[in-house]
XYZ file of C-alpha atoms in Angstrom:
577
model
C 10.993 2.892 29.439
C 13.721 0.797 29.495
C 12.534 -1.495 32.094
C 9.077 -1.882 30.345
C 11.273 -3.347 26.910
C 13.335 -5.568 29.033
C 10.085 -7.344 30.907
C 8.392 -7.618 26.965
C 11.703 -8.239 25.460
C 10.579 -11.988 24.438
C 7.344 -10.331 23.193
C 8.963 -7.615 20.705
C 11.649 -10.364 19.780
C 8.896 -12.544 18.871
C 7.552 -9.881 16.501
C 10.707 -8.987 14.719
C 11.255 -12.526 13.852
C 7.888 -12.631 12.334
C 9.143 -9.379 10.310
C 11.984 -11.392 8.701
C 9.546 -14.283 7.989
C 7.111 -11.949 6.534
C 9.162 -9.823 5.261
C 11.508 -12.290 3.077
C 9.079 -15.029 2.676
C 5.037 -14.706 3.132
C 5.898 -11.641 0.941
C 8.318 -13.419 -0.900
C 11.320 -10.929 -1.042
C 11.978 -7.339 -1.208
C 11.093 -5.751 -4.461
C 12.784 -2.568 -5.499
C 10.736 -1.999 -8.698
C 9.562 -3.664 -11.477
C 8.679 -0.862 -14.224
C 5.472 -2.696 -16.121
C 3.791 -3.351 -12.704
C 0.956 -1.756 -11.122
C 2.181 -0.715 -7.935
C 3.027 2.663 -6.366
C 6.702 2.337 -6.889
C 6.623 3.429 -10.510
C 5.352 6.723 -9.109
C 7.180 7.296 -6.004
C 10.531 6.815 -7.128
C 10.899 9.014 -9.295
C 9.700 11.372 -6.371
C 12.249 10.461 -4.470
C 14.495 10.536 -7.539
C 13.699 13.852 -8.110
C 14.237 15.244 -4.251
C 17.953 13.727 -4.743
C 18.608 15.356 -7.713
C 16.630 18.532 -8.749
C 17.937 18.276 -12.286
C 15.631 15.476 -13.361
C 12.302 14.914 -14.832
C 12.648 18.888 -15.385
C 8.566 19.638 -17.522
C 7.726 16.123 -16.723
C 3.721 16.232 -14.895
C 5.072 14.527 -11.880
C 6.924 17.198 -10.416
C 3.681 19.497 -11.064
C 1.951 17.060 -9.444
C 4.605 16.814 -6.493
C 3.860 19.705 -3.995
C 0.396 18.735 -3.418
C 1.144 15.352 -2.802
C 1.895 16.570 0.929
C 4.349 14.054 2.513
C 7.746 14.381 4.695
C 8.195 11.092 3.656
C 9.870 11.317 -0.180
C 11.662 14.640 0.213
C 13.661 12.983 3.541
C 14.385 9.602 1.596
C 15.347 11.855 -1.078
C 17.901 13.962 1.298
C 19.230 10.233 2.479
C 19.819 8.723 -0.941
C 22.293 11.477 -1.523
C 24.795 10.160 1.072
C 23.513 6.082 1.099
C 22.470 3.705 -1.377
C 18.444 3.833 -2.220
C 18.298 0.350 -2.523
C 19.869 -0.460 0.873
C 17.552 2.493 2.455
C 14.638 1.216 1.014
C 15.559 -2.305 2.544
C 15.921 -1.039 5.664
C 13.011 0.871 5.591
C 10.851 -2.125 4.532
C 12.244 -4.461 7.089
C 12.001 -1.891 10.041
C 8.594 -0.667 8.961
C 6.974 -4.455 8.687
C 9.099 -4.908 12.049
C 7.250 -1.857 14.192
C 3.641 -2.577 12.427
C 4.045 -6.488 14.160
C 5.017 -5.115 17.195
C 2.416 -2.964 16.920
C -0.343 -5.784 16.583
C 1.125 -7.939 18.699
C 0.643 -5.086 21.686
C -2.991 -4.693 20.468
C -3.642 -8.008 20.664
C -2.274 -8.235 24.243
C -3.943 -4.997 25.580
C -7.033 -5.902 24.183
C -7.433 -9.975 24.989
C -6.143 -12.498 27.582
C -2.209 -13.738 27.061
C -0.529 -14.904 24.055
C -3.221 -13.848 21.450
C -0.415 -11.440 20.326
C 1.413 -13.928 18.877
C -1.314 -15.430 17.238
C -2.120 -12.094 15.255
C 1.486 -11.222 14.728
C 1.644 -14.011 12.122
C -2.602 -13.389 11.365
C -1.201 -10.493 10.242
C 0.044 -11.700 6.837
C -3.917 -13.417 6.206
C -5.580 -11.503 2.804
C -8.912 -9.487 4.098
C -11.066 -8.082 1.589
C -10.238 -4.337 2.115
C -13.065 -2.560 -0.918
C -11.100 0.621 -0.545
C -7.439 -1.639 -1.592
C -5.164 -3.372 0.780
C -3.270 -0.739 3.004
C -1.199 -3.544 5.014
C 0.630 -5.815 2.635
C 3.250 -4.521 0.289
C 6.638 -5.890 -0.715
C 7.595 -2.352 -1.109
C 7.914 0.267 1.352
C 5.491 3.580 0.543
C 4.023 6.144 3.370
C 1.181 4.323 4.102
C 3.052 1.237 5.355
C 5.565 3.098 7.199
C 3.340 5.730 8.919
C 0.679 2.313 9.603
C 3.536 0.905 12.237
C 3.740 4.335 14.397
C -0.170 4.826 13.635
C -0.751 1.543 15.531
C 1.836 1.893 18.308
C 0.641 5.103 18.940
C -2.752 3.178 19.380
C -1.783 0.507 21.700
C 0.103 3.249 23.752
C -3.475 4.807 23.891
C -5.264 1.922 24.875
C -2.942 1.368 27.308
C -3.321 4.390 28.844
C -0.309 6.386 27.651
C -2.199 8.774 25.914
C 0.225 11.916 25.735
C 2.819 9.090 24.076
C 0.358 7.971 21.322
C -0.655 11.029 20.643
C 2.825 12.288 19.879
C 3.215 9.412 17.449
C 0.057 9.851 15.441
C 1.100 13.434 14.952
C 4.545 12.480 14.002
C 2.765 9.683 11.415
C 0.528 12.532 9.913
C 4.178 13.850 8.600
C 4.335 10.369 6.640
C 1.026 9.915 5.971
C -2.084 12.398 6.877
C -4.339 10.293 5.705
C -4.459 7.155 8.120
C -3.472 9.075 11.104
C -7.193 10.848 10.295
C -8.206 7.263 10.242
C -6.222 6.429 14.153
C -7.358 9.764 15.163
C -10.749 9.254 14.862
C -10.600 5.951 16.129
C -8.988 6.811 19.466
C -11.437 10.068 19.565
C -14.475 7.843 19.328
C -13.360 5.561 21.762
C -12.702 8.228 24.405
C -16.784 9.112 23.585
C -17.319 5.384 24.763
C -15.194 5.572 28.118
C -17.051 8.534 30.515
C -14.555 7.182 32.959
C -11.774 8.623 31.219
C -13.709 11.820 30.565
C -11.044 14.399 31.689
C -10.222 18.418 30.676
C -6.969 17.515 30.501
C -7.954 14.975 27.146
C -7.325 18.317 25.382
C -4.114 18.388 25.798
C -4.229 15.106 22.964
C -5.435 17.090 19.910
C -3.384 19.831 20.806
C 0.226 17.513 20.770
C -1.284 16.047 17.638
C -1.749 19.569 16.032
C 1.987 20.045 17.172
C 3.437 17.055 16.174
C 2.042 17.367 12.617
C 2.579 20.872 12.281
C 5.042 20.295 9.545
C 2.612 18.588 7.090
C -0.186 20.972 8.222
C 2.167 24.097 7.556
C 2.952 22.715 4.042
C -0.839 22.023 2.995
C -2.275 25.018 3.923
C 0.580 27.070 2.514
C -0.085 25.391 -0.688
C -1.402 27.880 -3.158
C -5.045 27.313 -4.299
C -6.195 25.517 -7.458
C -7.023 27.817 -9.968
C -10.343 26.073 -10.055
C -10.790 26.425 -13.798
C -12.276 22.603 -12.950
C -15.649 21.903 -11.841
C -16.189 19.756 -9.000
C -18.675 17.893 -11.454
C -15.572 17.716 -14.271
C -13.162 16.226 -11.186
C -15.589 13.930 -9.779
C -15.777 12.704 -13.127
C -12.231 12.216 -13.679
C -11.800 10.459 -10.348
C -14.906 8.091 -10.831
C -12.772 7.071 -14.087
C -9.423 7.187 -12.251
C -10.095 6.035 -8.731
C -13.381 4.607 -8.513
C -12.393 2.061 -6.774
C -10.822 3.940 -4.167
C -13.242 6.632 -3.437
C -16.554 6.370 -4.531
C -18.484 3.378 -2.573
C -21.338 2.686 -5.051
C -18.284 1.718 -7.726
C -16.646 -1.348 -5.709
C -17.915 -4.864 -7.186
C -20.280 -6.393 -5.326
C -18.410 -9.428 -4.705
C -15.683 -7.307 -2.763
C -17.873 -6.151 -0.628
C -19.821 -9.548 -0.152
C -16.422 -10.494 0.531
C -15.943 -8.020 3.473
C -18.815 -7.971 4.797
C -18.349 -12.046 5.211
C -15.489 -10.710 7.557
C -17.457 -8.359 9.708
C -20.070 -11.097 10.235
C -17.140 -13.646 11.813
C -15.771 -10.753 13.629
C -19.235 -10.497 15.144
C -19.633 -14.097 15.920
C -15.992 -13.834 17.590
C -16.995 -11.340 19.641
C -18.271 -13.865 21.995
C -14.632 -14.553 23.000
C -14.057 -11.296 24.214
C -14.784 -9.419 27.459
C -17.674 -7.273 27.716
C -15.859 -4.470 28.020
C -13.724 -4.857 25.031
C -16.284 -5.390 23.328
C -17.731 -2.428 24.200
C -14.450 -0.255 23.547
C -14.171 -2.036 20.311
C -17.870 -0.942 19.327
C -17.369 2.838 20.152
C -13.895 2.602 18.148
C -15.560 0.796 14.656
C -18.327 3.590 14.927
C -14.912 5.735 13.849
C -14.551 4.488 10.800
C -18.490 3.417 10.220
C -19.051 7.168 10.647
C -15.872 8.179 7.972
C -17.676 5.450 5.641
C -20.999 7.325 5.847
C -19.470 10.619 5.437
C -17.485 9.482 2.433
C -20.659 7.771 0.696
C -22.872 11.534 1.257
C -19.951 13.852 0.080
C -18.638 11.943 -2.473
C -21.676 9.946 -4.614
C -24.620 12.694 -3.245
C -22.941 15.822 -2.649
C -19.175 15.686 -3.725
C -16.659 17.991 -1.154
C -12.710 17.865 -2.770
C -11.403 17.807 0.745
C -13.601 14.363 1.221
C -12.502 12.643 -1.932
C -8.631 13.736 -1.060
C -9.195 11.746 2.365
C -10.369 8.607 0.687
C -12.206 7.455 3.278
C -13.361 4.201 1.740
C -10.155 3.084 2.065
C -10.317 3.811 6.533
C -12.053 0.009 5.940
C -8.737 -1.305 6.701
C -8.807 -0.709 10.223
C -12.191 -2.771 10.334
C -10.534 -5.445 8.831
C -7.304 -5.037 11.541
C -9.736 -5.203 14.158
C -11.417 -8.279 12.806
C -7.891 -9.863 13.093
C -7.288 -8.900 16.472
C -10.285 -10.752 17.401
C -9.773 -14.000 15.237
C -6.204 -14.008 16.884
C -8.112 -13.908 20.207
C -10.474 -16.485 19.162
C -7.881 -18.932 17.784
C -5.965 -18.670 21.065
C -8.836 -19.375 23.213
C -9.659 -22.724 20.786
C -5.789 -23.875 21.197
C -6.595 -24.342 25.298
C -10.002 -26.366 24.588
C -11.269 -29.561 23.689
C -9.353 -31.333 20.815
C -12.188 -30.424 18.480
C -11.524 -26.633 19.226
C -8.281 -27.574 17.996
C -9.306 -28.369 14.909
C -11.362 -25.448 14.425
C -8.338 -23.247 15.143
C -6.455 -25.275 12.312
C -9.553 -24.658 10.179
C -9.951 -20.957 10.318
C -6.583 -20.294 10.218
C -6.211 -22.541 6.634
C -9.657 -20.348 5.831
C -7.684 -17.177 6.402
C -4.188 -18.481 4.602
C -6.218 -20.086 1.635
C -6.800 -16.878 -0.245
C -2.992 -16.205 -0.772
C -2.754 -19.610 -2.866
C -5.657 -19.066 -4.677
C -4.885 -15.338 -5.594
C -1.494 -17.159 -7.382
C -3.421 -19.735 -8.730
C -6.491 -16.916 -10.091
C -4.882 -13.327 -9.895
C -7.157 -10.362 -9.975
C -7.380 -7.991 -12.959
C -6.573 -4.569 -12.534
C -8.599 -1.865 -12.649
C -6.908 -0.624 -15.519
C -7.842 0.294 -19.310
C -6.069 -2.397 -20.694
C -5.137 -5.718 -19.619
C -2.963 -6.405 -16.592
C -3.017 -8.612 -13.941
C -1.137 -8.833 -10.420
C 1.184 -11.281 -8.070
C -0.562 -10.210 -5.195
C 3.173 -11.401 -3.143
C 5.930 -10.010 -5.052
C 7.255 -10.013 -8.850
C 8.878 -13.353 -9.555
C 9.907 -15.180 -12.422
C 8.221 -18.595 -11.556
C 11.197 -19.604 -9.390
C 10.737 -21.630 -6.780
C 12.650 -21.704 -2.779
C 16.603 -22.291 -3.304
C 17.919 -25.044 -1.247
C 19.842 -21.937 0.911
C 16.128 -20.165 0.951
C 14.524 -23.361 2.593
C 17.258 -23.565 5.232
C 17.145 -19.832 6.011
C 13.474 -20.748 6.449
C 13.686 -23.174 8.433
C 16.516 -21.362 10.558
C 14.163 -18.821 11.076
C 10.996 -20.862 12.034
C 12.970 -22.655 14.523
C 14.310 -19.228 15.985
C 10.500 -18.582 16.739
C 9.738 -21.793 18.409
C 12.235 -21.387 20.664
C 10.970 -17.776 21.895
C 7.449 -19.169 21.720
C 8.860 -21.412 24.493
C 10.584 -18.928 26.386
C 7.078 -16.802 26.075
C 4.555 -19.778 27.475
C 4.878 -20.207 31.349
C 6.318 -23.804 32.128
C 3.602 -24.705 33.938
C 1.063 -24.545 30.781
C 3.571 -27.334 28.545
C 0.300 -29.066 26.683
C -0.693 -25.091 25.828
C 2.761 -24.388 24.509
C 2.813 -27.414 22.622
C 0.008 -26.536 21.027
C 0.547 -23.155 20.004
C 4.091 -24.288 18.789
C 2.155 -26.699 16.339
C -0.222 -23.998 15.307
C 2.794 -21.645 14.256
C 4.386 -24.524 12.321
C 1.012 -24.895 10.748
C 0.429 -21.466 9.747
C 3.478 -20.177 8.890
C 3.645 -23.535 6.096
C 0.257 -22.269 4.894
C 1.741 -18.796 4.251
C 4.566 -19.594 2.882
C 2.915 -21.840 0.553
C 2.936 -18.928 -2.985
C 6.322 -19.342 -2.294
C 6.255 -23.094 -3.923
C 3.292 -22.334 -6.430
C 3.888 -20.816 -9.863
C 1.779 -17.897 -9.993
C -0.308 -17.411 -12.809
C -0.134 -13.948 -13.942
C 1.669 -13.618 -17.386
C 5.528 -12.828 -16.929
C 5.296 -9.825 -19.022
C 3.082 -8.447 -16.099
C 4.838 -9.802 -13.539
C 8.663 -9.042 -14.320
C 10.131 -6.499 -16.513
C 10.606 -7.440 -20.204
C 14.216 -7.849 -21.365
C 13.040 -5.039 -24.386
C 11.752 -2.844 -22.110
C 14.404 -3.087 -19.821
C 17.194 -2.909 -22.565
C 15.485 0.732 -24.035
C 15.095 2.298 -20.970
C 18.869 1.591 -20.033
C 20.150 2.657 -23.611
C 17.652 5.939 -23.210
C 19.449 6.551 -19.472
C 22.899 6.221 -21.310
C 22.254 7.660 -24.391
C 20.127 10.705 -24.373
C 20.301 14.168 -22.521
C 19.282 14.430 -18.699
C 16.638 16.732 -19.710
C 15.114 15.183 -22.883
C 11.442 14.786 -22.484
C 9.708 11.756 -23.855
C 6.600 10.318 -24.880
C 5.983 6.715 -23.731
C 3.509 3.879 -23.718
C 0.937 4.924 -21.803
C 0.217 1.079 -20.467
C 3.809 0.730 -19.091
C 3.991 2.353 -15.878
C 7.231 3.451 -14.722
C 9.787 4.025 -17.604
C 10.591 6.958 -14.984
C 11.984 4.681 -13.091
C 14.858 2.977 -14.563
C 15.840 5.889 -17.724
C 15.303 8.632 -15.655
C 14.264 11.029 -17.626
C 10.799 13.086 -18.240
C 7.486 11.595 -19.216
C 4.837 12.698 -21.322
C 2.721 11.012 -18.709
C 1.209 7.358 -18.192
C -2.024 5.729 -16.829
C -0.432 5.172 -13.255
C 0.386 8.877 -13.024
C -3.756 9.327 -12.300
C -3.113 8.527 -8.758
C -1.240 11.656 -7.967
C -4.007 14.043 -8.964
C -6.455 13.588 -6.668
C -4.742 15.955 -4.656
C -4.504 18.531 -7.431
C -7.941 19.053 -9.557
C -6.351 21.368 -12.288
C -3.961 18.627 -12.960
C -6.742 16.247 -13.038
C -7.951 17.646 -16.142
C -4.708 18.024 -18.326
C -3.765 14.215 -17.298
C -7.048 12.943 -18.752
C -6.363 15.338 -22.060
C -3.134 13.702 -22.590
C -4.657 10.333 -21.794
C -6.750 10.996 -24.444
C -4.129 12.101 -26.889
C -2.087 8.372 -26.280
C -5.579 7.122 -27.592
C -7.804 6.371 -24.261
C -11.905 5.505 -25.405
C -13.491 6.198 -22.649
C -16.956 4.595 -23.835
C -14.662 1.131 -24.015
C -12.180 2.051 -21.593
C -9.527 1.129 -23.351
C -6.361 2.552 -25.096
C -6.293 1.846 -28.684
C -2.860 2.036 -30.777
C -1.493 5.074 -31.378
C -1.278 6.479 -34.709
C 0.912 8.579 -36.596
C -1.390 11.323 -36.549
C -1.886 11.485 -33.257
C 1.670 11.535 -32.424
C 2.364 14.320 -34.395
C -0.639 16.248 -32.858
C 1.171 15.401 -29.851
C 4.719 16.293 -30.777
C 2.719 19.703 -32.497
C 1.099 20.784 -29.062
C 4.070 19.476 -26.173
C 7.304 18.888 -28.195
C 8.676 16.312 -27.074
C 12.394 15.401 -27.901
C 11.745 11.433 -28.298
C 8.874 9.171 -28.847
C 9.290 4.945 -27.307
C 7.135 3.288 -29.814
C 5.496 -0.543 -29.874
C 6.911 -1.613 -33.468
C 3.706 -2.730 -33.821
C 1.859 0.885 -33.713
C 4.121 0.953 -37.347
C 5.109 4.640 -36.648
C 6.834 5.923 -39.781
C 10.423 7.803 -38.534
C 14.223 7.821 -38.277
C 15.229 4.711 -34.901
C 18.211 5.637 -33.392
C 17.373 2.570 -31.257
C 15.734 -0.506 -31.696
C 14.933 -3.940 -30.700
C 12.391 -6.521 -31.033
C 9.522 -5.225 -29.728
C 10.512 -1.415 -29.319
C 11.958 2.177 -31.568
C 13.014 5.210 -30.020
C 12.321 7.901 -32.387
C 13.330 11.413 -32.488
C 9.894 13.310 -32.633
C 11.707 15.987 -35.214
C 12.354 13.290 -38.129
C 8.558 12.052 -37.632
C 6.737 12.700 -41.204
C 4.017 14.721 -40.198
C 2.889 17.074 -43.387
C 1.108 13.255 -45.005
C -0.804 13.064 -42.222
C -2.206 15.821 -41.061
């Protein structure tokens, strides 16, 4: 083992300094949290929160909502946070998670195709692809998904190159972090063994069986899970999740453009299949049929004939591995063009600004959320509109150079006009993804950073109010959880976590409804007093975060421009009903 990482040492140095360029600048920093953002953060640290410190969110819905969401990931970063820093664990965890998922490609890319189209899709990598079930590969935040992804794909090119008992031990070990997608790399490498009677063997089930062991963990927590209660219908849960996660699960629900969009991508991956060997081609096609099968499975049992276990698995979201495959071959495809004629050149430089282009326009036009109320999102990283410090452009710089020179060390001497080439391709494409670092993005700064009121009540609530008060919140701020710390009455975001728990399903739509949610206009309107009190009547709450612009009658014992925090028991309730 250690022979084989000295002789690709150049290769998996080459990777890790695309990690720190990815990492720092096509994703434009590390972001810890921002609290009024859409992302998963605003859920999953107060997990974590909560596994350091049993004490908190004590009533609060996420912690109901926490033993079915069936991860090893949260309760060990929890355990960790107790003795180091979350922030510098999380930092770590980002970097060295982006760092194994390159290293991962850039194996892929060289088991699959002919030299040096690894490094190519190492920095392809960072290139927006339509994904209609949401974009699994890019965050500027470390979750489950992206850390089990790096192992998932390992595990895969350890497959594909014939170490199969080694990547099947690591897509077990993944299904610990994240069940989900190793389903996704299972099925992938299962498919592909249908394609390859050459490798036909009894001893192939040995693989299932280390993968059984290796995730025997996550497996012993989800079937020791007790059973819902099933006081929900499937009809009454698909219905919830087709207003919760449509986009997500259900197929028929994705906008057409998205999948226009996508399917645009499978029909160059076709054409670049012409690049590649014929019997890549043919291990690729047995592999896609994977995830083309999951896609028809999902569209039967979850828009014809609805099965819990198949919306839980999300399978419209397994499109992500179409879309990594895709890349693998436009990496191949671009390396081939840098050998050619001059005008192959060019149409390396033009495919690759094709691919970089829809990072600059997403800052220029962000996408809406699927959310009931407005909210749009920097698809990089929260910033304020800054642009690249003097210090930031020399790190980059630093860092761009760093991967020249191992570029050089990687290209055989002999092949100098090839080198130079790729070398001026890198240049080129790194610029192009770096470029949303030097363009204002246009999504509203109250969506894209925290407000200063929100920011300043959730940090007087943290120092000012019991550990185990219980609140009621906005319901189109995500993640007050996050920064006061204390219990929630629940919020729109919170919908993500119950698709693994259909009783909960139905009591976070109620409360939805009590903060006001139409769901003929899907929409929240402002709450009244009235329905606060009904509210504070049927969950007693100890506090109530108001918008002073909802005009809630009671006594503030905190207040600023925009919001009150009111103690629910001097609320005037008997006026209104």
């Amino acid at each position: 083992m250690a022979a084989r990482l000295y002789y690709h040492r150049w290769g998996i140095m080459f990777a890790l300094l695309n990690a720190l360029l990815i990492a720092f600048w096509v994703q434009e920093g590390f972001e810890f949290a921002a609290v009024n953002y859409f992302r998963d953060q605003s859920v999953q640290l107060p997990i974590i929160y909560s596994y350091k410190d049993s004490s908190l969110f004590q009533g609060d819905m996420v912690l109901q909502a926490r033993d079915s969401y069936v991860t090893w990931f949260y309760p060990a970063l929890g355990l960790i946070s107790r003795y180091l820093p979350l922030y510098f664990v999380m930092l770590g965890l980002y970097v060295a998670s982006t760092g194994l998922t390159l290293v991962a490609v850039y194996f892929l890319a060289e088991t699959l195709f002919d030299k040096h189209a690894g490094m190519v899709a190492v920095l392809l990598w960072a290139a927006w692809l339509p994904n209609p079930g949401g974009d699994f590969l890019h965050s500027s935040f470390p979750t489950h998904t992206t850390t089990a992804i790096g192992l998932q794909l390992l595990g895969l090119a350890l497959a594909l190159r014939k170490r199969y008992m080694l990547g099947a031990l690591l897509l077990g070990l993944a299904a610990n972090i994240n069940a989900m997608t190793s389903v996704f790399i299972g099925i992938v490498l299962g498919f592909g063994f249908l394609g390859s009677r050459q490798e036909w063997s009894w001893k192939l089930i040995r693989l299932p069986i280390v993968m059984v062991l290796a995730a025997s963990p996550t497996l012993w927590w989800k079937f020791g899970l007790s059973p819902d209660a099933d006081s929900l219908s499937i009809e009454r849960f698909v219905d919830i999740m087709r207003l919760r996660l449509w986009y997500a699960v259900f197929p028929f629900s994705v906008e057409s453009h998205l999948w226009l969009l996508f399917f645009l991508v499978m029909g160059l991956w076709l054409y670049s299949a012409r690049f590649a060997s014929t019997e890549v081609n043919h291990q690729m096609f047995w592999m896609s049929q994977g995830i083309f099968s999951l896609l028809v499975i999902g569209t039967v049992f979850t828009e014809l004939y609805p099965i819990e276990m198949v919306i839980q698995l999300q399978l419209l979201r397994s499109t992500w591995v179409l879309n990594l495959f895709a890349m693998l071959y436009f990496s191949n495809m671009i390396a081939l063009w840098l050998r050619g004629s001059r005008q192959q050149v060019i149409l390396a430089l033009g495919l690759t600004f094709i691919l970089a282009l829809p990072r600059v326009v997403l800052e220029l036009f962000p996408l809406s959320q699927p959310t009931p109320y407005e909210l749009y999102q920097d698809f990089d990283a929260v910033r304020d509109g800054s642009t690249v410090t003097p210090f930031g452009a020399f790190g980059l710089t630093v860092l761009i150079a760093s991967v020249l020179g191992v570029m050089w060390r990687i290209m055989p001497e002999q092949q100098l006009r090839n080198t130079r080439r790729f070398m001026g391709w890198f240049v080129f494409a790194a610029l192009m993804f770096v470029v949303p670092l030097f363009v204002d993005t246009a999504v509203p700064s109250r969506h894209a950073v925290l407000t200063r009121d929100w920011q300043e009540t959730q940090h007087w609530i943290r120092s000012n109010t019991p550990k185990d008060a219980y609140f009621v919140t906005p319901p189109t701020l995500d993640g007050f959880r996050v920064y006061a710390q204390r219990a929630s009455f629940s919020d729109w975001k919170d919908g993500t976590l119950l698709i693994f728990n259909r009783d909960l399903a139905a009591e976070w739509l109620e409360r939805m409804e009590a903060l006001g949610f139409d769901r003929k206009r899907f929409n929240f309107t402002p709450l009244t007093q009235s329905q606060l009190c009904s509210i504070a009547a049927r969950y007693h709450p100890d506090y109530a975060v108001v918008f002073l612009s909802w005009r809630i009658e009671g006594t503030a014992i905190f207040q600023n421009d925009s919001f009150a925090v009111l103690e629910t028991d001097t609320i005037p309730c008997d006026k209104n009903g």
